[in-house]
Tab-separated table of C-alpha atoms in Angstrom:
chain	number	residue	atom	x	y	z
A	1	MET	CA	9.037	-12.923	-3.659
A	2	ASN	CA	8.321	-10.748	-0.721
A	3	VAL	CA	8.420	-6.968	-0.348
A	4	VAL	CA	9.888	-5.476	2.760
A	5	ILE	CA	8.448	-2.152	3.978
A	6	PRO	CA	10.255	-0.209	6.535
A	7	SER	CA	7.965	1.649	8.870
A	8	LEU	CA	8.557	4.413	11.440
A	9	HIS	CA	4.728	4.049	12.342
A	10	TYR	CA	4.671	0.218	12.661
A	11	GLN	CA	1.256	-0.187	14.371
A	12	ILE	CA	-0.479	2.366	12.195
A	13	SER	CA	1.008	0.779	8.972
A	14	VAL	CA	-0.004	-2.712	10.105
A	15	LYS	CA	-3.650	-1.428	10.749
A	16	PHE	CA	-3.581	0.307	7.333
A	17	TYR	CA	-2.613	-2.756	5.273
A	18	LYS	CA	-4.961	-5.073	7.298
A	19	GLN	CA	-8.054	-2.749	7.497
A	20	ILE	CA	-7.670	-0.579	4.523
A	21	LEU	CA	-5.982	-2.705	1.775
A	22	GLY	CA	-7.473	-6.134	3.030
A	23	PHE	CA	-4.186	-7.964	3.817
A	24	THR	CA	-4.289	-10.799	6.270
A	25	LEU	CA	-1.873	-10.904	9.124
A	26	VAL	CA	0.114	-14.119	8.676
A	27	HIS	CA	2.839	-13.819	11.460
A	28	GLU	CA	3.889	-11.064	13.892
A	29	ASP	CA	6.695	-10.601	16.305
A	30	GLU	CA	8.021	-7.692	18.281
A	31	ASN	CA	9.465	-5.751	15.366
A	32	CYS	CA	7.891	-6.962	12.279
A	33	CYS	CA	5.014	-8.831	10.558
A	34	PHE	CA	4.139	-10.647	7.435
A	35	VAL	CA	0.822	-9.770	5.730
A	36	SER	CA	-0.396	-11.183	2.644
A	37	THR	CA	-3.346	-11.369	0.123
A	38	GLY	CA	-3.184	-13.850	-2.651
A	39	ASP	CA	0.204	-14.142	-3.971
A	40	ILE	CA	1.425	-10.886	-2.445
A	41	HIS	CA	3.476	-11.097	0.635
A	42	ILE	CA	4.672	-8.107	2.694
A	43	LEU	CA	7.044	-7.741	5.558
A	44	ILE	CA	6.460	-4.666	7.543
A	45	HIS	CA	9.558	-3.852	9.693
A	46	SER	CA	9.601	-1.436	12.484
A	47	ASP	CA	12.381	1.209	12.061
A	48	LYS	CA	12.835	3.387	15.131
A	49	GLU	CA	14.408	6.174	13.177
A	50	ASN	CA	14.836	7.241	9.440
A	51	THR	CA	17.397	5.222	7.707
A	52	GLU	CA	20.421	6.360	5.720
A	53	PHE	CA	18.981	4.652	2.617
A	54	TYR	CA	15.381	6.263	2.443
A	55	PRO	CA	15.278	9.274	5.071
A	56	ASN	CA	12.066	10.535	3.781
A	57	GLY	CA	10.135	7.215	3.916
A	58	HIS	CA	9.555	7.095	0.034
A	59	CYS	CA	11.291	3.863	-0.455
A	60	ILE	CA	8.528	1.370	-1.733
A	61	TYR	CA	6.314	1.950	-4.634
A	62	LEU	CA	3.410	-0.732	-4.765
A	63	ASP	CA	0.997	-1.355	-7.679
A	64	ILE	CA	-2.479	-2.873	-6.749
A	65	VAL	CA	-4.600	-3.999	-9.633
A	66	VAL	CA	-8.456	-3.813	-8.951
A	67	SER	CA	-11.405	-4.468	-11.079
A	68	ASN	CA	-13.344	-1.366	-10.272
A	69	LEU	CA	-11.260	1.870	-9.697
A	70	LYS	CA	-14.415	4.012	-8.792
A	71	GLU	CA	-15.415	1.566	-6.163
A	72	ALA	CA	-11.953	1.416	-4.785
A	73	LYS	CA	-11.762	5.260	-4.763
A	74	ARG	CA	-15.075	5.369	-2.771
A	75	TYR	CA	-13.785	2.804	-0.388
A	76	LEU	CA	-10.505	4.675	0.279
A	77	LEU	CA	-12.299	8.070	0.595
A	78	LYS	CA	-14.596	6.724	3.060
A	79	ASN	CA	-11.847	5.302	5.108
A	80	GLY	CA	-10.069	8.667	5.063
A	81	ILE	CA	-7.349	7.941	2.739
A	82	ASN	CA	-6.210	10.982	0.718
A	83	ILE	CA	-6.103	10.436	-3.253
A	84	MET	CA	-2.928	12.243	-4.066
A	85	LYS	CA	-3.330	12.044	-7.783
A	86	GLU	CA	-5.850	10.347	-10.304
A	87	TRP	CA	-5.150	9.890	-14.227
A	88	LYS	CA	-5.905	7.720	-17.097
A	89	ASP	CA	-4.008	6.702	-20.120
A	90	ASN	CA	-4.922	4.622	-23.206
A	91	ASP	CA	-5.550	1.289	-21.427
A	92	SER	CA	-5.467	2.047	-17.665
A	93	SER	CA	-7.036	4.248	-14.824
A	94	PHE	CA	-4.909	5.102	-11.783
A	95	LEU	CA	-5.055	6.499	-8.218
A	96	LEU	CA	-2.012	7.394	-6.092
A	97	ILE	CA	-2.197	7.084	-2.323
A	98	GLU	CA	0.471	6.847	0.511
A	99	ASP	CA	0.661	4.468	3.329
A	100	PRO	CA	1.217	5.886	6.876
A	101	ASP	CA	4.993	6.120	6.306
A	102	GLY	CA	4.639	7.989	2.928
A	103	ASN	CA	5.422	4.907	0.727
A	104	LEU	CA	3.570	5.295	-2.483
A	105	ILE	CA	0.647	2.867	-3.574
A	106	GLU	CA	-0.594	3.023	-7.122
A	107	ILE	CA	-4.132	1.485	-7.447
A	108	ILE	CA	-4.693	0.491	-11.244
A	109	GLU	CA	-7.805	-0.685	-13.211
A	110	PHE	CA	-6.723	-1.894	-16.671
A	111	ILE	CA	-9.318	-0.919	-19.376
A	112	ASN	CA	-9.751	-1.528	-23.100
A	113	ARG	CA	-8.044	-4.869	-22.866
A	114	GLY	CA	-9.583	-7.801	-24.971
């Protein structure tokens, strides 16, 4: 399965997914590229204007699981990424960030799991 992310800020988004989130560029052409990490494959597609489907850019919500949320938070802050929200529940801790187009990304660490 692939995820497609429409982007109004194509080059900035590609840089974000590669440099901040650690994805590898697999293929790129004039208007889109594939990036991947492990079994996660994302197509970033350049949109020249807002689409009628998602005019505010909040069209994708990604979950990325990490083993150390504190370390991930330090890394994100060091790289100038704003932490929009941080919370915990019984078995998980969360950070919420945005990519350059305002798509939401939830960083999760599962805790108290045996």
